[in-house]
Amino acid sequence: MAEGTHAAGQRGWLPMARHVPVAGAARTARSLTDAELARLLFSDRASCADSGLDTAAWFPPSGNADTARVQAAPAIALCNTCPLRSECLEFSMRYWYRGGEEGVWAGLVGSDRLTLRLRWLSGESPGELLADRTAAVRARRLIKDAIGIIRNGGDA
């Protein structure tokens, strides 16, 4: 992995996508500085802010992805309504080795985000990753439904 530069200008092993600002273009999660991301995520715009959920809901104890999703269901449901999911995923990816791999971020448990991490490191945006993840979840549900129909002899 090549050495990159943090948004704050510090040198380190945190790869960052190179961004060329375009006048009038909407800013993406990837183009925000660390400070801008933090301000957004720790503001009242984030659905998790003052949600009243117990802190434990954000940190499922199970290492098994399916069990962790069940344990974190209230947190994941809240995340899925949040307007800052892309920014949240970007933040967790940037700070992967400083807590970003733990808990629920952007409605995804750590093992879910780990599967997306290599694609993020190669430059895919959080929005693209979340959109693709949604399609994958839908496809898995369709496959499960199809298997259920086959097992039931064609009855839905």
Tab-separated table of C-alpha atoms in Angstrom:
chain	number	residue	atom	x	y	z
A	1	MET	CA	0.000	0.000	0.000
A	2	ALA	CA	1.425	3.376	-0.931
A	3	GLU	CA	1.882	6.116	1.549
A	4	GLY	CA	-0.873	8.733	1.322
A	5	THR	CA	-1.624	12.098	2.826
A	6	HIS	CA	-4.371	12.750	5.345
A	7	ALA	CA	-6.823	15.524	4.635
A	8	ALA	CA	-5.098	17.460	7.414
A	9	GLY	CA	-1.813	17.206	5.499
A	10	GLN	CA	-0.192	14.628	7.776
A	11	ARG	CA	1.732	11.868	6.044
A	12	GLY	CA	0.789	8.303	6.890
A	13	TRP	CA	-0.653	5.044	5.650
A	14	LEU	CA	-4.178	6.336	5.159
A	15	PRO	CA	-4.928	6.200	1.429
A	16	MET	CA	-7.149	9.004	0.242
A	17	ALA	CA	-8.827	9.385	-3.114
A	18	ARG	CA	-7.464	12.305	-5.057
A	19	HIS	CA	-10.185	14.892	-5.497
A	20	VAL	CA	-10.212	17.785	-7.903
A	21	PRO	CA	-12.863	20.329	-6.879
A	22	VAL	CA	-15.273	21.380	-9.603
A	23	ALA	CA	-17.027	24.728	-9.243
A	24	GLY	CA	-20.702	24.236	-8.424
A	25	ALA	CA	-20.376	20.458	-7.935
A	26	ALA	CA	-21.956	18.809	-4.899
A	27	ARG	CA	-19.387	17.656	-2.343
A	28	THR	CA	-19.179	13.939	-1.801
A	29	ALA	CA	-18.361	12.137	1.433
A	30	ARG	CA	-14.997	11.217	-0.060
A	31	SER	CA	-14.104	14.865	-0.710
A	32	LEU	CA	-14.869	16.109	2.813
A	33	THR	CA	-12.029	16.727	5.217
A	34	ASP	CA	-11.818	14.724	8.433
A	35	ALA	CA	-13.025	17.760	10.385
A	36	GLU	CA	-16.013	18.297	8.065
A	37	LEU	CA	-16.999	14.643	8.366
A	38	ALA	CA	-16.735	14.752	12.159
A	39	ARG	CA	-18.842	17.930	12.339
A	40	LEU	CA	-21.579	16.283	10.270
A	41	LEU	CA	-21.550	12.959	12.097
A	42	PHE	CA	-21.577	14.509	15.539
A	43	SER	CA	-24.367	16.958	14.683
A	44	ASP	CA	-28.103	16.675	15.166
A	45	ARG	CA	-28.430	15.754	11.445
A	46	ALA	CA	-27.230	12.229	12.279
A	47	SER	CA	-30.112	9.913	13.171
A	48	CYS	CA	-28.060	8.367	15.970
A	49	ALA	CA	-27.633	11.709	17.757
A	50	ASP	CA	-29.802	11.693	20.862
A	51	SER	CA	-31.567	8.555	19.585
A	52	GLY	CA	-31.951	7.152	23.074
A	53	LEU	CA	-30.561	3.779	21.990
A	54	ASP	CA	-28.421	2.018	24.544
A	55	THR	CA	-24.736	2.170	23.621
A	56	ALA	CA	-24.639	-1.640	23.599
A	57	ALA	CA	-27.003	-1.638	20.582
A	58	TRP	CA	-24.163	-0.171	18.489
A	59	PHE	CA	-21.637	-2.845	19.505
A	60	PRO	CA	-23.016	-6.365	19.008
A	61	PRO	CA	-20.916	-8.885	20.964
A	62	SER	CA	-21.164	-11.705	18.411
A	63	GLY	CA	-18.381	-12.273	15.900
A	64	ASN	CA	-20.856	-14.052	13.599
A	65	ALA	CA	-22.215	-11.534	11.057
A	66	ASP	CA	-25.799	-12.862	11.012
A	67	THR	CA	-26.023	-12.957	14.811
A	68	ALA	CA	-24.407	-9.515	15.092
A	69	ARG	CA	-27.021	-8.079	12.698
A	70	VAL	CA	-29.827	-9.482	14.871
A	71	GLN	CA	-28.197	-8.129	18.046
A	72	ALA	CA	-27.738	-4.702	16.447
A	73	ALA	CA	-31.145	-4.592	14.704
A	74	PRO	CA	-32.364	-1.401	16.476
A	75	ALA	CA	-29.152	0.463	15.578
A	76	ILE	CA	-29.187	-0.811	11.986
A	77	ALA	CA	-32.833	0.211	11.565
A	78	LEU	CA	-32.016	3.713	12.788
A	79	CYS	CA	-29.002	3.942	10.461
A	80	ASN	CA	-31.100	2.936	7.476
A	81	THR	CA	-33.170	6.117	7.920
A	82	CYS	CA	-30.156	8.402	8.298
A	83	PRO	CA	-29.326	11.018	5.649
A	84	LEU	CA	-25.609	10.729	6.508
A	85	ARG	CA	-25.001	7.029	5.722
A	86	SER	CA	-22.360	7.749	3.058
A	87	GLU	CA	-20.497	10.126	5.344
A	88	CYS	CA	-20.680	7.607	8.189
A	89	LEU	CA	-19.275	4.819	6.018
A	90	GLU	CA	-16.491	7.121	4.794
A	91	PHE	CA	-15.578	8.027	8.385
A	92	SER	CA	-15.444	4.379	9.490
A	93	MET	CA	-13.241	3.482	6.529
A	94	ARG	CA	-10.816	6.361	7.144
A	95	TYR	CA	-10.504	5.437	10.808
A	96	TRP	CA	-10.575	1.662	10.331
A	97	TYR	CA	-7.643	0.924	12.641
A	98	ARG	CA	-8.747	3.490	15.217
A	99	GLY	CA	-12.221	2.126	15.976
A	100	GLY	CA	-13.833	2.181	12.528
A	101	GLU	CA	-13.824	-1.603	12.306
A	102	GLU	CA	-15.862	-1.913	15.522
A	103	GLY	CA	-19.611	-1.649	15.949
A	104	VAL	CA	-22.310	-0.429	13.583
A	105	TRP	CA	-21.523	2.315	11.075
A	106	ALA	CA	-23.837	3.285	8.199
A	107	GLY	CA	-26.141	0.401	9.117
A	108	LEU	CA	-23.426	-2.213	8.602
A	109	VAL	CA	-21.674	-4.424	11.142
A	110	GLY	CA	-17.885	-4.739	11.002
A	111	SER	CA	-17.787	-7.884	8.868
A	112	ASP	CA	-20.103	-6.250	6.312
A	113	ARG	CA	-17.842	-3.203	6.103
A	114	LEU	CA	-14.753	-5.400	5.883
A	115	THR	CA	-16.094	-6.922	2.663
A	116	LEU	CA	-16.441	-3.397	1.227
A	117	ARG	CA	-13.098	-2.093	2.467
A	118	LEU	CA	-10.895	-3.248	-0.420
A	119	ARG	CA	-13.258	-1.628	-2.910
A	120	TRP	CA	-13.200	1.579	-0.840
A	121	LEU	CA	-9.393	1.495	-0.783
A	122	SER	CA	-9.399	1.186	-4.580
A	123	GLY	CA	-11.401	4.411	-4.848
A	124	GLU	CA	-15.084	3.454	-4.899
A	125	SER	CA	-17.268	5.999	-3.152
A	126	PRO	CA	-19.318	5.166	-0.052
A	127	GLY	CA	-22.484	5.961	-2.011
A	128	GLU	CA	-21.566	3.374	-4.653
A	129	LEU	CA	-20.741	0.807	-1.975
A	130	LEU	CA	-24.025	1.361	-0.129
A	131	ALA	CA	-26.059	1.208	-3.337
A	132	ASP	CA	-24.371	-2.022	-4.373
A	133	ARG	CA	-24.838	-3.485	-0.879
A	134	THR	CA	-28.580	-2.789	-1.084
A	135	ALA	CA	-28.758	-4.616	-4.423
A	136	ALA	CA	-26.843	-7.565	-2.958
A	137	VAL	CA	-29.215	-7.812	0.008
A	138	ARG	CA	-32.220	-7.763	-2.350
A	139	ALA	CA	-30.641	-10.474	-4.503
A	140	ARG	CA	-30.002	-12.658	-1.432
A	141	ARG	CA	-33.656	-12.297	-0.381
A	142	LEU	CA	-34.857	-13.265	-3.874
A	143	ILE	CA	-32.625	-16.350	-3.832
A	144	LYS	CA	-33.911	-17.380	-0.388
A	145	ASP	CA	-37.511	-16.894	-1.574
A	146	ALA	CA	-36.826	-18.985	-4.688
A	147	ILE	CA	-35.294	-21.782	-2.606
A	148	GLY	CA	-38.305	-21.701	-0.295
A	149	ILE	CA	-40.682	-22.000	-3.256
A	150	ILE	CA	-38.697	-24.940	-4.655
A	151	ARG	CA	-38.663	-26.721	-1.268
A	152	ASN	CA	-42.424	-26.213	-0.876
A	153	GLY	CA	-43.118	-27.786	-4.260
A	154	GLY	CA	-43.939	-24.539	-6.051
A	155	ASP	CA	-46.196	-23.029	-3.382
A	156	ALA	CA	-45.281	-19.526	-2.294
